[in-house]
Amino acid sequence: MMAAQLSTSHRQQKRLSEKKIWQYLNLFQKQHKEAYFCKIESPTMNGIPDVHCVFKGYIFWLELKANPGKNAGVSKYQIVWHLKYKRAGGNCFILNWPLKREPPKLLEVREPGVVLPVPVVPVPVLQILLWLEDHG
């Protein structure tokens, strides 16, 4: 029984949560003066991403996910929001990082509403991903 408890406890420590991912992002912005991240919690607007970001002049939104499942658990409301925002010329991504031992994944919503890996990661976002991988 003790081994089962240790095994379960060990697995739980490796799982990340959206709250923990935000804590890492917040630490990043504290260490980088050219970063500004604002966590958004909106009960009135369905689908709005979790964090508004500016890093080195690049403006974008991040939806935080810690979900190993299909589509990273992105809701239909989030898909609609991402599509509308991208059609208007905005930048928005899904940062999915369910397991600490694996690198975070950057995803995006593409027409007709499919969640896929970002083929070319913008340099400022790549710098954040590399930092998360090193410090997570």
Short mmCIF file of N, CA, C and O in Angstrom, two decimals:
data_model
loop_
_atom_site.label_atom_id
_atom_site.label_comp_id
_atom_site.label_asym_id
_atom_site.label_seq_id
_atom_site.Cartn_x
_atom_site.Cartn_y
_atom_site.Cartn_z
N MET A 1 0.82 -1.20 0.00
CA MET A 1 0.00 0.00 0.00
C MET A 1 0.86 1.25 0.00
O MET A 1 0.57 2.22 -0.65
N MET A 2 1.96 1.21 0.74
CA MET A 2 2.86 2.36 0.80
C MET A 2 3.43 2.69 -0.59
O MET A 2 3.50 3.83 -0.98
N ALA A 3 3.80 1.65 -1.35
CA ALA A 3 4.34 1.87 -2.70
C ALA A 3 3.29 2.50 -3.61
O ALA A 3 3.60 3.37 -4.41
N ALA A 4 2.04 2.06 -3.48
CA ALA A 4 0.96 2.63 -4.28
C ALA A 4 0.76 4.10 -3.93
O ALA A 4 0.54 4.93 -4.81
N GLN A 5 0.84 4.44 -2.66
CA GLN A 5 0.69 5.84 -2.24
C GLN A 5 1.83 6.68 -2.79
O GLN A 5 1.62 7.78 -3.28
N LEU A 6 3.05 6.16 -2.71
CA LEU A 6 4.20 6.90 -3.23
C LEU A 6 4.09 7.08 -4.74
O LEU A 6 4.36 8.15 -5.25
N SER A 7 3.67 6.02 -5.44
CA SER A 7 3.52 6.10 -6.88
C SER A 7 2.47 7.14 -7.27
O SER A 7 2.70 7.96 -8.15
N THR A 8 1.33 7.13 -6.60
CA THR A 8 0.26 8.10 -6.88
C THR A 8 0.74 9.51 -6.56
O THR A 8 0.56 10.43 -7.34
N SER A 9 1.39 9.67 -5.41
CA SER A 9 1.89 10.99 -5.01
C SER A 9 2.92 11.50 -6.00
O SER A 9 2.93 12.67 -6.37
N HIS A 10 3.80 10.60 -6.45
CA HIS A 10 4.84 10.98 -7.41
C HIS A 10 4.23 11.45 -8.72
O HIS A 10 4.64 12.46 -9.28
N ARG A 11 3.19 10.74 -9.20
CA ARG A 11 2.52 11.13 -10.44
C ARG A 11 1.84 12.49 -10.29
O ARG A 11 1.86 13.31 -11.18
N GLN A 12 1.21 12.72 -9.15
CA GLN A 12 0.50 13.98 -8.92
C GLN A 12 1.47 15.15 -8.93
O GLN A 12 1.14 16.23 -9.39
N GLN A 13 2.68 14.96 -8.43
CA GLN A 13 3.65 16.04 -8.40
C GLN A 13 4.08 16.44 -9.81
O GLN A 13 4.44 17.57 -10.04
N LYS A 14 4.04 15.52 -10.74
CA LYS A 14 4.46 15.81 -12.10
C LYS A 14 3.38 16.47 -12.93
O LYS A 14 3.65 17.01 -13.98
N ARG A 15 2.12 16.40 -12.47
CA ARG A 15 1.02 17.04 -13.20
C ARG A 15 1.01 18.52 -12.90
O ARG A 15 1.24 18.94 -11.77
N LEU A 16 0.74 19.30 -13.90
CA LEU A 16 0.62 20.74 -13.72
C LEU A 16 -0.85 21.14 -13.76
O LEU A 16 -1.70 20.41 -14.27
N SER A 17 -1.13 22.32 -13.25
CA SER A 17 -2.47 22.90 -13.30
C SER A 17 -2.37 24.25 -14.00
O SER A 17 -1.27 24.81 -14.13
N GLU A 18 -3.51 24.77 -14.42
CA GLU A 18 -3.50 26.11 -15.03
C GLU A 18 -2.98 27.14 -14.03
O GLU A 18 -2.26 28.07 -14.41
N LYS A 19 -3.31 26.97 -12.77
CA LYS A 19 -2.83 27.89 -11.72
C LYS A 19 -1.30 27.85 -11.65
O LYS A 19 -0.66 28.90 -11.55
N LYS A 20 -0.72 26.67 -11.69
CA LYS A 20 0.74 26.53 -11.62
C LYS A 20 1.40 27.13 -12.87
O LYS A 20 2.44 27.79 -12.77
N ILE A 21 0.80 26.93 -14.04
CA ILE A 21 1.35 27.52 -15.26
C ILE A 21 1.34 29.04 -15.15
O ILE A 21 2.31 29.70 -15.50
N TRP A 22 0.25 29.60 -14.62
CA TRP A 22 0.19 31.05 -14.40
C TRP A 22 1.29 31.50 -13.44
O TRP A 22 1.92 32.54 -13.65
N GLN A 23 1.56 30.74 -12.39
CA GLN A 23 2.61 31.10 -11.45
C GLN A 23 3.97 31.16 -12.15
O GLN A 23 4.77 32.07 -11.90
N TYR A 24 4.23 30.22 -13.05
CA TYR A 24 5.48 30.25 -13.82
C TYR A 24 5.52 31.48 -14.73
O TYR A 24 6.55 32.17 -14.83
N LEU A 25 4.42 31.77 -15.41
CA LEU A 25 4.37 32.96 -16.28
C LEU A 25 4.57 34.24 -15.47
O LEU A 25 5.25 35.17 -15.91
N ASN A 26 3.97 34.29 -14.30
CA ASN A 26 4.10 35.47 -13.45
C ASN A 26 5.55 35.65 -13.00
O ASN A 26 6.06 36.77 -12.97
N LEU A 27 6.21 34.55 -12.68
CA LEU A 27 7.63 34.61 -12.33
C LEU A 27 8.45 35.11 -13.51
O LEU A 27 9.36 35.94 -13.35
N PHE A 28 8.12 34.64 -14.71
CA PHE A 28 8.81 35.09 -15.92
C PHE A 28 8.70 36.61 -16.05
O PHE A 28 9.69 37.29 -16.29
N GLN A 29 7.49 37.14 -15.89
CA GLN A 29 7.32 38.59 -16.07
C GLN A 29 8.04 39.38 -14.99
O GLN A 29 8.49 40.49 -15.22
N LYS A 30 8.16 38.82 -13.81
CA LYS A 30 8.90 39.51 -12.73
C LYS A 30 10.39 39.57 -13.04
O LYS A 30 11.07 40.49 -12.63
N GLN A 31 10.88 38.58 -13.77
CA GLN A 31 12.31 38.52 -14.11
C GLN A 31 12.65 39.21 -15.43
O GLN A 31 13.82 39.37 -15.75
N HIS A 32 11.63 39.60 -16.18
CA HIS A 32 11.86 40.24 -17.49
C HIS A 32 11.06 41.54 -17.56
O HIS A 32 9.83 41.50 -17.70
N LYS A 33 11.76 42.65 -17.51
CA LYS A 33 11.08 43.96 -17.49
C LYS A 33 10.30 44.23 -18.77
O LYS A 33 9.37 45.02 -18.76
N GLU A 34 10.68 43.58 -19.87
CA GLU A 34 9.98 43.82 -21.14
C GLU A 34 8.75 42.93 -21.30
O GLU A 34 8.18 42.84 -22.38
N ALA A 35 8.34 42.27 -20.20
CA ALA A 35 7.15 41.41 -20.24
C ALA A 35 6.05 42.01 -19.38
O ALA A 35 6.29 42.52 -18.28
N TYR A 36 4.83 41.97 -19.90
CA TYR A 36 3.64 42.35 -19.13
C TYR A 36 2.56 41.33 -19.40
O TYR A 36 2.14 41.14 -20.54
N PHE A 37 2.15 40.63 -18.35
CA PHE A 37 1.10 39.62 -18.46
C PHE A 37 -0.01 39.99 -17.49
O PHE A 37 0.24 40.29 -16.33
N CYS A 38 -1.23 39.96 -17.97
CA CYS A 38 -2.39 40.31 -17.15
C CYS A 38 -3.38 39.15 -17.18
O CYS A 38 -3.92 38.82 -18.23
N LYS A 39 -3.57 38.52 -16.02
CA LYS A 39 -4.52 37.40 -15.93
C LYS A 39 -5.93 37.95 -15.94
O LYS A 39 -6.26 38.87 -15.21
N ILE A 40 -6.76 37.38 -16.80
CA ILE A 40 -8.14 37.83 -16.97
C ILE A 40 -9.08 36.74 -16.46
O ILE A 40 -8.95 35.58 -16.84
N GLU A 41 -10.02 37.15 -15.64
CA GLU A 41 -11.08 36.23 -15.21
C GLU A 41 -12.39 36.92 -15.50
O GLU A 41 -12.74 37.90 -14.85
N SER A 42 -13.09 36.42 -16.50
CA SER A 42 -14.31 37.07 -16.95
C SER A 42 -15.49 36.10 -16.92
O SER A 42 -15.62 35.26 -17.80
N PRO A 43 -16.35 36.25 -15.90
CA PRO A 43 -17.54 35.40 -15.88
C PRO A 43 -18.61 35.86 -16.88
O PRO A 43 -19.58 35.16 -17.12
N THR A 44 -18.42 37.03 -17.48
CA THR A 44 -19.44 37.58 -18.37
C THR A 44 -19.17 37.29 -19.84
O THR A 44 -20.07 37.40 -20.66
N MET A 45 -17.94 36.92 -20.19
CA MET A 45 -17.60 36.70 -21.60
C MET A 45 -17.06 35.29 -21.78
O MET A 45 -15.96 34.98 -21.35
N ASN A 46 -17.83 34.45 -22.43
CA ASN A 46 -17.40 33.07 -22.67
C ASN A 46 -16.26 33.02 -23.68
O ASN A 46 -16.32 33.67 -24.72
N GLY A 47 -15.25 32.24 -23.37
CA GLY A 47 -14.20 31.97 -24.33
C GLY A 47 -12.98 32.85 -24.28
O GLY A 47 -11.98 32.55 -24.92
N ILE A 48 -13.02 33.97 -23.54
CA ILE A 48 -11.86 34.86 -23.51
C ILE A 48 -10.66 34.14 -22.89
O ILE A 48 -10.81 33.45 -21.88
N PRO A 49 -9.48 34.25 -23.49
CA PRO A 49 -8.31 33.56 -22.94
C PRO A 49 -7.94 34.06 -21.54
O PRO A 49 -8.38 35.11 -21.09
N ASP A 50 -7.08 33.28 -20.90
CA ASP A 50 -6.71 33.53 -19.51
C ASP A 50 -5.76 34.70 -19.31
O ASP A 50 -5.83 35.37 -18.28
N VAL A 51 -4.85 34.92 -20.25
CA VAL A 51 -3.79 35.90 -20.02
C VAL A 51 -3.58 36.79 -21.26
O VAL A 51 -3.42 36.28 -22.37
N HIS A 52 -3.59 38.10 -21.02
CA HIS A 52 -3.22 39.06 -22.06
C HIS A 52 -1.73 39.32 -21.88
O HIS A 52 -1.27 39.60 -20.77
N CYS A 53 -0.97 39.21 -22.97
CA CYS A 53 0.50 39.26 -22.89
C CYS A 53 1.08 40.30 -23.83
O CYS A 53 0.61 40.46 -24.96
N VAL A 54 2.13 40.94 -23.35
CA VAL A 54 2.99 41.76 -24.19
C VAL A 54 4.41 41.40 -23.80
O VAL A 54 4.78 41.44 -22.62
N PHE A 55 5.20 40.99 -24.78
CA PHE A 55 6.61 40.68 -24.52
C PHE A 55 7.44 41.17 -25.69
O PHE A 55 7.21 40.78 -26.83
N LYS A 56 8.36 42.08 -25.37
CA LYS A 56 9.24 42.68 -26.38
C LYS A 56 8.45 43.26 -27.54
O LYS A 56 8.81 43.13 -28.70
N GLY A 57 7.31 43.90 -27.22
CA GLY A 57 6.49 44.57 -28.22
C GLY A 57 5.50 43.67 -28.95
O GLY A 57 4.70 44.15 -29.74
N TYR A 58 5.55 42.37 -28.72
CA TYR A 58 4.64 41.42 -29.37
C TYR A 58 3.43 41.23 -28.46
O TYR A 58 3.56 40.83 -27.30
N ILE A 59 2.25 41.50 -28.97
CA ILE A 59 1.01 41.44 -28.20
C ILE A 59 0.22 40.19 -28.59
O ILE A 59 0.01 39.93 -29.78
N PHE A 60 -0.21 39.45 -27.57
CA PHE A 60 -0.94 38.21 -27.83
C PHE A 60 -1.71 37.78 -26.59
O PHE A 60 -1.51 38.28 -25.50
N TRP A 61 -2.61 36.84 -26.79
CA TRP A 61 -3.39 36.22 -25.72
C TRP A 61 -2.95 34.77 -25.56
O TRP A 61 -2.60 34.12 -26.54
N LEU A 62 -3.01 34.28 -24.31
CA LEU A 62 -2.73 32.87 -24.04
C LEU A 62 -3.89 32.24 -23.28
O LEU A 62 -4.34 32.79 -22.27
N GLU A 63 -4.35 31.13 -23.78
CA GLU A 63 -5.29 30.28 -23.04
C GLU A 63 -4.44 29.22 -22.36
O GLU A 63 -3.68 28.51 -23.03
N LEU A 64 -4.50 29.13 -21.06
CA LEU A 64 -3.69 28.17 -20.31
C LEU A 64 -4.46 26.86 -20.15
O LEU A 64 -5.62 26.85 -19.74
N LYS A 65 -3.78 25.77 -20.47
CA LYS A 65 -4.38 24.45 -20.34
C LYS A 65 -3.35 23.48 -19.77
O LYS A 65 -2.16 23.59 -20.05
N ALA A 66 -3.84 22.55 -18.97
CA ALA A 66 -3.02 21.46 -18.44
C ALA A 66 -3.80 20.18 -18.69
O ALA A 66 -4.16 19.45 -17.78
N ASN A 67 -4.07 19.93 -19.96
CA ASN A 67 -4.98 18.87 -20.34
C ASN A 67 -4.35 17.96 -21.40
O ASN A 67 -4.08 18.42 -22.51
N PRO A 68 -4.12 16.69 -21.07
CA PRO A 68 -3.51 15.79 -22.06
C PRO A 68 -4.50 15.28 -23.11
O PRO A 68 -4.10 14.62 -24.06
N GLY A 69 -5.78 15.60 -22.97
CA GLY A 69 -6.81 15.08 -23.87
C GLY A 69 -6.83 15.75 -25.24
O GLY A 69 -6.09 16.69 -25.52
N LYS A 70 -7.73 15.25 -26.06
CA LYS A 70 -7.92 15.79 -27.41
C LYS A 70 -8.28 17.26 -27.34
O LYS A 70 -9.07 17.68 -26.50
N ASN A 71 -7.72 18.05 -28.21
CA ASN A 71 -7.95 19.50 -28.28
C ASN A 71 -7.54 20.22 -27.00
O ASN A 71 -7.93 21.38 -26.79
N ALA A 72 -6.80 19.55 -26.12
CA ALA A 72 -6.32 20.16 -24.87
C ALA A 72 -7.48 20.66 -23.99
O ALA A 72 -7.28 21.50 -23.13
N GLY A 73 -8.68 20.17 -24.24
CA GLY A 73 -9.82 20.60 -23.43
C GLY A 73 -10.35 21.98 -23.78
O GLY A 73 -11.05 22.60 -22.99
N VAL A 74 -10.05 22.46 -24.98
CA VAL A 74 -10.53 23.78 -25.42
C VAL A 74 -12.03 23.68 -25.69
O VAL A 74 -12.49 22.79 -26.41
N SER A 75 -12.79 24.61 -25.13
CA SER A 75 -14.24 24.59 -25.27
C SER A 75 -14.68 25.19 -26.61
O SER A 75 -13.91 25.89 -27.28
N LYS A 76 -15.93 24.95 -26.98
CA LYS A 76 -16.46 25.52 -28.23
C LYS A 76 -16.46 27.05 -28.16
O LYS A 76 -16.25 27.72 -29.16
N TYR A 77 -16.69 27.61 -26.96
CA TYR A 77 -16.67 29.07 -26.80
C TYR A 77 -15.27 29.62 -27.02
O TYR A 77 -15.09 30.69 -27.63
N GLN A 78 -14.27 28.91 -26.53
CA GLN A 78 -12.88 29.33 -26.73
C GLN A 78 -12.49 29.24 -28.19
O GLN A 78 -11.81 30.13 -28.71
N ILE A 79 -12.94 28.20 -28.87
CA ILE A 79 -12.65 28.06 -30.30
C ILE A 79 -13.24 29.24 -31.08
O ILE A 79 -12.55 29.86 -31.90
N VAL A 80 -14.47 29.59 -30.80
CA VAL A 80 -15.13 30.71 -31.48
C VAL A 80 -14.37 32.01 -31.21
O VAL A 80 -14.12 32.79 -32.13
N TRP A 81 -14.01 32.25 -29.95
CA TRP A 81 -13.28 33.48 -29.60
C TRP A 81 -11.97 33.56 -30.37
O TRP A 81 -11.66 34.59 -30.96
N HIS A 82 -11.20 32.47 -30.37
CA HIS A 82 -9.91 32.45 -31.06
C HIS A 82 -10.08 32.72 -32.56
O HIS A 82 -9.31 33.50 -33.15
N LEU A 83 -11.05 32.08 -33.18
CA LEU A 83 -11.27 32.28 -34.61
C LEU A 83 -11.62 33.74 -34.92
O LEU A 83 -11.07 34.33 -35.86
N LYS A 84 -12.53 34.33 -34.15
CA LYS A 84 -12.92 35.73 -34.38
C LYS A 84 -11.75 36.67 -34.18
O LYS A 84 -11.53 37.60 -34.96
N TYR A 85 -10.98 36.43 -33.13
CA TYR A 85 -9.84 37.31 -32.83
C TYR A 85 -8.77 37.21 -33.93
O TYR A 85 -8.22 38.22 -34.37
N LYS A 86 -8.50 36.00 -34.40
CA LYS A 86 -7.50 35.81 -35.45
C LYS A 86 -7.98 36.41 -36.78
O LYS A 86 -7.18 36.99 -37.52
N ARG A 87 -9.28 36.29 -37.07
CA ARG A 87 -9.81 36.90 -38.31
C ARG A 87 -9.62 38.41 -38.30
O ARG A 87 -9.48 39.03 -39.35
N ALA A 88 -9.65 39.01 -37.10
CA ALA A 88 -9.47 40.46 -36.98
C ALA A 88 -7.99 40.85 -36.97
O ALA A 88 -7.67 42.04 -36.87
N GLY A 89 -7.09 39.86 -37.08
CA GLY A 89 -5.66 40.16 -37.15
C GLY A 89 -4.92 40.01 -35.84
O GLY A 89 -3.74 40.34 -35.75
N GLY A 90 -5.59 39.50 -34.81
CA GLY A 90 -4.94 39.33 -33.51
C GLY A 90 -4.15 38.04 -33.39
O GLY A 90 -4.30 37.12 -34.21
N ASN A 91 -3.31 37.99 -32.39
CA ASN A 91 -2.48 36.82 -32.11
C ASN A 91 -2.97 36.16 -30.82
O ASN A 91 -3.03 36.82 -29.78
N CYS A 92 -3.29 34.88 -30.89
CA CYS A 92 -3.74 34.16 -29.70
C CYS A 92 -3.33 32.69 -29.82
O CYS A 92 -3.31 32.13 -30.91
N PHE A 93 -2.97 32.15 -28.67
CA PHE A 93 -2.45 30.79 -28.63
C PHE A 93 -3.02 30.04 -27.42
O PHE A 93 -3.54 30.65 -26.49
N ILE A 94 -2.81 28.74 -27.44
CA ILE A 94 -3.15 27.89 -26.31
C ILE A 94 -1.83 27.31 -25.80
O ILE A 94 -1.10 26.67 -26.57
N LEU A 95 -1.52 27.57 -24.55
CA LEU A 95 -0.32 27.02 -23.93
C LEU A 95 -0.77 25.80 -23.11
O LEU A 95 -1.41 25.94 -22.07
N ASN A 96 -0.48 24.62 -23.63
CA ASN A 96 -0.89 23.38 -22.97
C ASN A 96 0.33 22.70 -22.38
O ASN A 96 1.29 22.39 -23.09
N TRP A 97 0.27 22.48 -21.05
CA TRP A 97 1.41 21.89 -20.34
C TRP A 97 0.90 20.99 -19.23
O TRP A 97 0.93 21.35 -18.05
N PRO A 98 0.43 19.79 -19.59
CA PRO A 98 -0.16 18.92 -18.58
C PRO A 98 0.86 18.22 -17.67
O PRO A 98 0.58 17.98 -16.51
N LEU A 99 2.05 17.92 -18.19
CA LEU A 99 3.05 17.18 -17.42
C LEU A 99 4.35 17.96 -17.35
O LEU A 99 4.89 18.39 -18.37
N LYS A 100 4.85 18.10 -16.14
CA LYS A 100 6.06 18.90 -15.92
C LYS A 100 7.28 18.33 -16.65
O LYS A 100 8.13 19.06 -17.11
N ARG A 101 7.33 17.01 -16.76
CA ARG A 101 8.50 16.38 -17.39
C ARG A 101 8.53 16.56 -18.90
O ARG A 101 9.52 16.25 -19.55
N GLU A 102 7.43 17.04 -19.48
CA GLU A 102 7.37 17.28 -20.92
C GLU A 102 7.38 18.78 -21.19
O GLU A 102 6.89 19.55 -20.37
N PRO A 103 7.91 19.20 -22.32
CA PRO A 103 7.91 20.64 -22.62
C PRO A 103 6.50 21.15 -22.87
O PRO A 103 5.63 20.40 -23.33
N PRO A 104 6.26 22.42 -22.59
CA PRO A 104 4.94 22.99 -22.90
C PRO A 104 4.72 22.99 -24.40
O PRO A 104 5.66 23.12 -25.19
N LYS A 105 3.46 22.86 -24.79
CA LYS A 105 3.10 22.85 -26.22
C LYS A 105 2.32 24.12 -26.54
O LYS A 105 1.44 24.51 -25.79
N LEU A 106 2.65 24.72 -27.66
CA LEU A 106 1.93 25.89 -28.13
C LEU A 106 1.00 25.46 -29.25
O LEU A 106 1.43 24.92 -30.27
N LEU A 107 -0.28 25.70 -29.05
CA LEU A 107 -1.31 25.32 -30.01
C LEU A 107 -2.05 26.57 -30.49
O LEU A 107 -1.94 27.63 -29.88
N GLU A 108 -2.82 26.40 -31.55
CA GLU A 108 -3.66 27.47 -32.04
C GLU A 108 -4.93 26.88 -32.64
O GLU A 108 -4.98 25.70 -32.98
N VAL A 109 -5.94 27.72 -32.75
CA VAL A 109 -7.18 27.31 -33.40
C VAL A 109 -7.12 27.78 -34.84
O VAL A 109 -6.86 28.96 -35.11
N ARG A 110 -7.34 26.86 -35.77
CA ARG A 110 -7.36 27.20 -37.19
C ARG A 110 -8.73 26.85 -37.76
O ARG A 110 -9.44 26.00 -37.24
N GLU A 111 -9.06 27.52 -38.85
CA GLU A 111 -10.32 27.24 -39.55
C GLU A 111 -10.36 25.77 -39.90
O GLU A 111 -9.33 25.21 -40.28
N PRO A 112 -11.44 25.12 -39.73
CA PRO A 112 -12.78 25.58 -39.35
C PRO A 112 -13.05 25.44 -37.85
O PRO A 112 -14.19 25.25 -37.45
N GLY A 113 -12.02 25.51 -37.02
CA GLY A 113 -12.19 25.36 -35.58
C GLY A 113 -11.42 24.17 -35.03
O GLY A 113 -11.85 23.49 -34.11
N VAL A 114 -10.25 23.92 -35.62
CA VAL A 114 -9.42 22.78 -35.25
C VAL A 114 -8.24 23.27 -34.42
O VAL A 114 -7.61 24.28 -34.75
N VAL A 115 -7.95 22.56 -33.34
CA VAL A 115 -6.81 22.89 -32.48
C VAL A 115 -5.60 22.10 -32.97
O VAL A 115 -5.62 20.87 -33.00
N LEU A 116 -4.54 22.85 -33.36
CA LEU A 116 -3.34 22.23 -33.92
C LEU A 116 -2.08 22.91 -33.36
O LEU A 116 -2.13 24.05 -32.91
N PRO A 117 -0.94 22.20 -33.43
CA PRO A 117 0.32 22.85 -33.02
C PRO A 117 0.63 24.05 -33.90
O PRO A 117 0.33 24.06 -35.10
N VAL A 118 1.24 25.06 -33.31
CA VAL A 118 1.64 26.26 -34.06
C VAL A 118 2.83 25.87 -34.94
O VAL A 118 3.84 25.38 -34.43
N PRO A 119 2.74 26.07 -36.26
CA PRO A 119 3.83 25.64 -37.15
C PRO A 119 5.08 26.50 -37.02
O PRO A 119 6.19 25.99 -37.10
N VAL A 120 4.91 27.80 -36.85
CA VAL A 120 6.04 28.72 -36.71
C VAL A 120 5.77 29.58 -35.47
O VAL A 120 4.85 30.41 -35.48
N VAL A 121 6.56 29.38 -34.44
CA VAL A 121 6.35 30.09 -33.18
C VAL A 121 7.04 31.45 -33.25
O VAL A 121 8.24 31.52 -33.55
N PRO A 122 6.31 32.54 -33.01
CA PRO A 122 6.95 33.87 -32.99
C PRO A 122 8.08 33.90 -31.95
O PRO A 122 7.96 33.32 -30.86
N VAL A 123 9.17 34.58 -32.28
CA VAL A 123 10.37 34.58 -31.44
C VAL A 123 10.08 34.97 -29.98
O VAL A 123 10.54 34.27 -29.07
N PRO A 124 9.33 36.04 -29.69
CA PRO A 124 9.08 36.36 -28.28
C PRO A 124 8.36 35.23 -27.54
O PRO A 124 8.67 34.94 -26.38
N VAL A 125 7.43 34.57 -28.19
CA VAL A 125 6.70 33.47 -27.57
C VAL A 125 7.63 32.27 -27.38
O VAL A 125 7.60 31.59 -26.35
N LEU A 126 8.50 32.03 -28.36
CA LEU A 126 9.47 30.95 -28.25
C LEU A 126 10.39 31.18 -27.05
O LEU A 126 10.71 30.24 -26.31
N GLN A 127 10.80 32.42 -26.83
CA GLN A 127 11.65 32.73 -25.68
C GLN A 127 10.95 32.39 -24.36
O GLN A 127 11.56 31.86 -23.44
N ILE A 128 9.67 32.66 -24.29
CA ILE A 128 8.90 32.33 -23.08
C ILE A 128 8.81 30.81 -22.92
O ILE A 128 9.02 30.29 -21.83
N LEU A 129 8.52 30.10 -24.01
CA LEU A 129 8.43 28.64 -23.95
C LEU A 129 9.73 28.00 -23.50
O LEU A 129 9.74 27.08 -22.67
N LEU A 130 10.85 28.49 -24.02
CA LEU A 130 12.16 27.94 -23.63
C LEU A 130 12.45 28.22 -22.16
O LEU A 130 12.98 27.36 -21.46
N TRP A 131 12.08 29.41 -21.69
CA TRP A 131 12.27 29.74 -20.28
C TRP A 131 11.43 28.82 -19.40
O TRP A 131 11.90 28.30 -18.40
N LEU A 132 10.17 28.60 -19.78
CA LEU A 132 9.28 27.72 -19.02
C LEU A 132 9.87 26.30 -18.95
O LEU A 132 9.86 25.66 -17.90
N GLU A 133 10.37 25.85 -20.08
CA GLU A 133 10.96 24.50 -20.12
C GLU A 133 12.16 24.39 -19.20
O GLU A 133 12.33 23.38 -18.51
N ASP A 134 12.98 25.43 -19.13
CA ASP A 134 14.16 25.42 -18.28
C ASP A 134 13.84 25.61 -16.80
O ASP A 134 14.55 25.11 -15.94
N HIS A 135 12.78 26.36 -16.49
CA HIS A 135 12.49 26.71 -15.10
C HIS A 135 11.31 25.95 -14.50
O HIS A 135 11.01 26.11 -13.32
N GLY A 136 10.62 25.18 -15.32
CA GLY A 136 9.43 24.46 -14.85
C GLY A 136 9.74 23.19 -14.10
O GLY A 136 10.80 22.69 -13.99
#
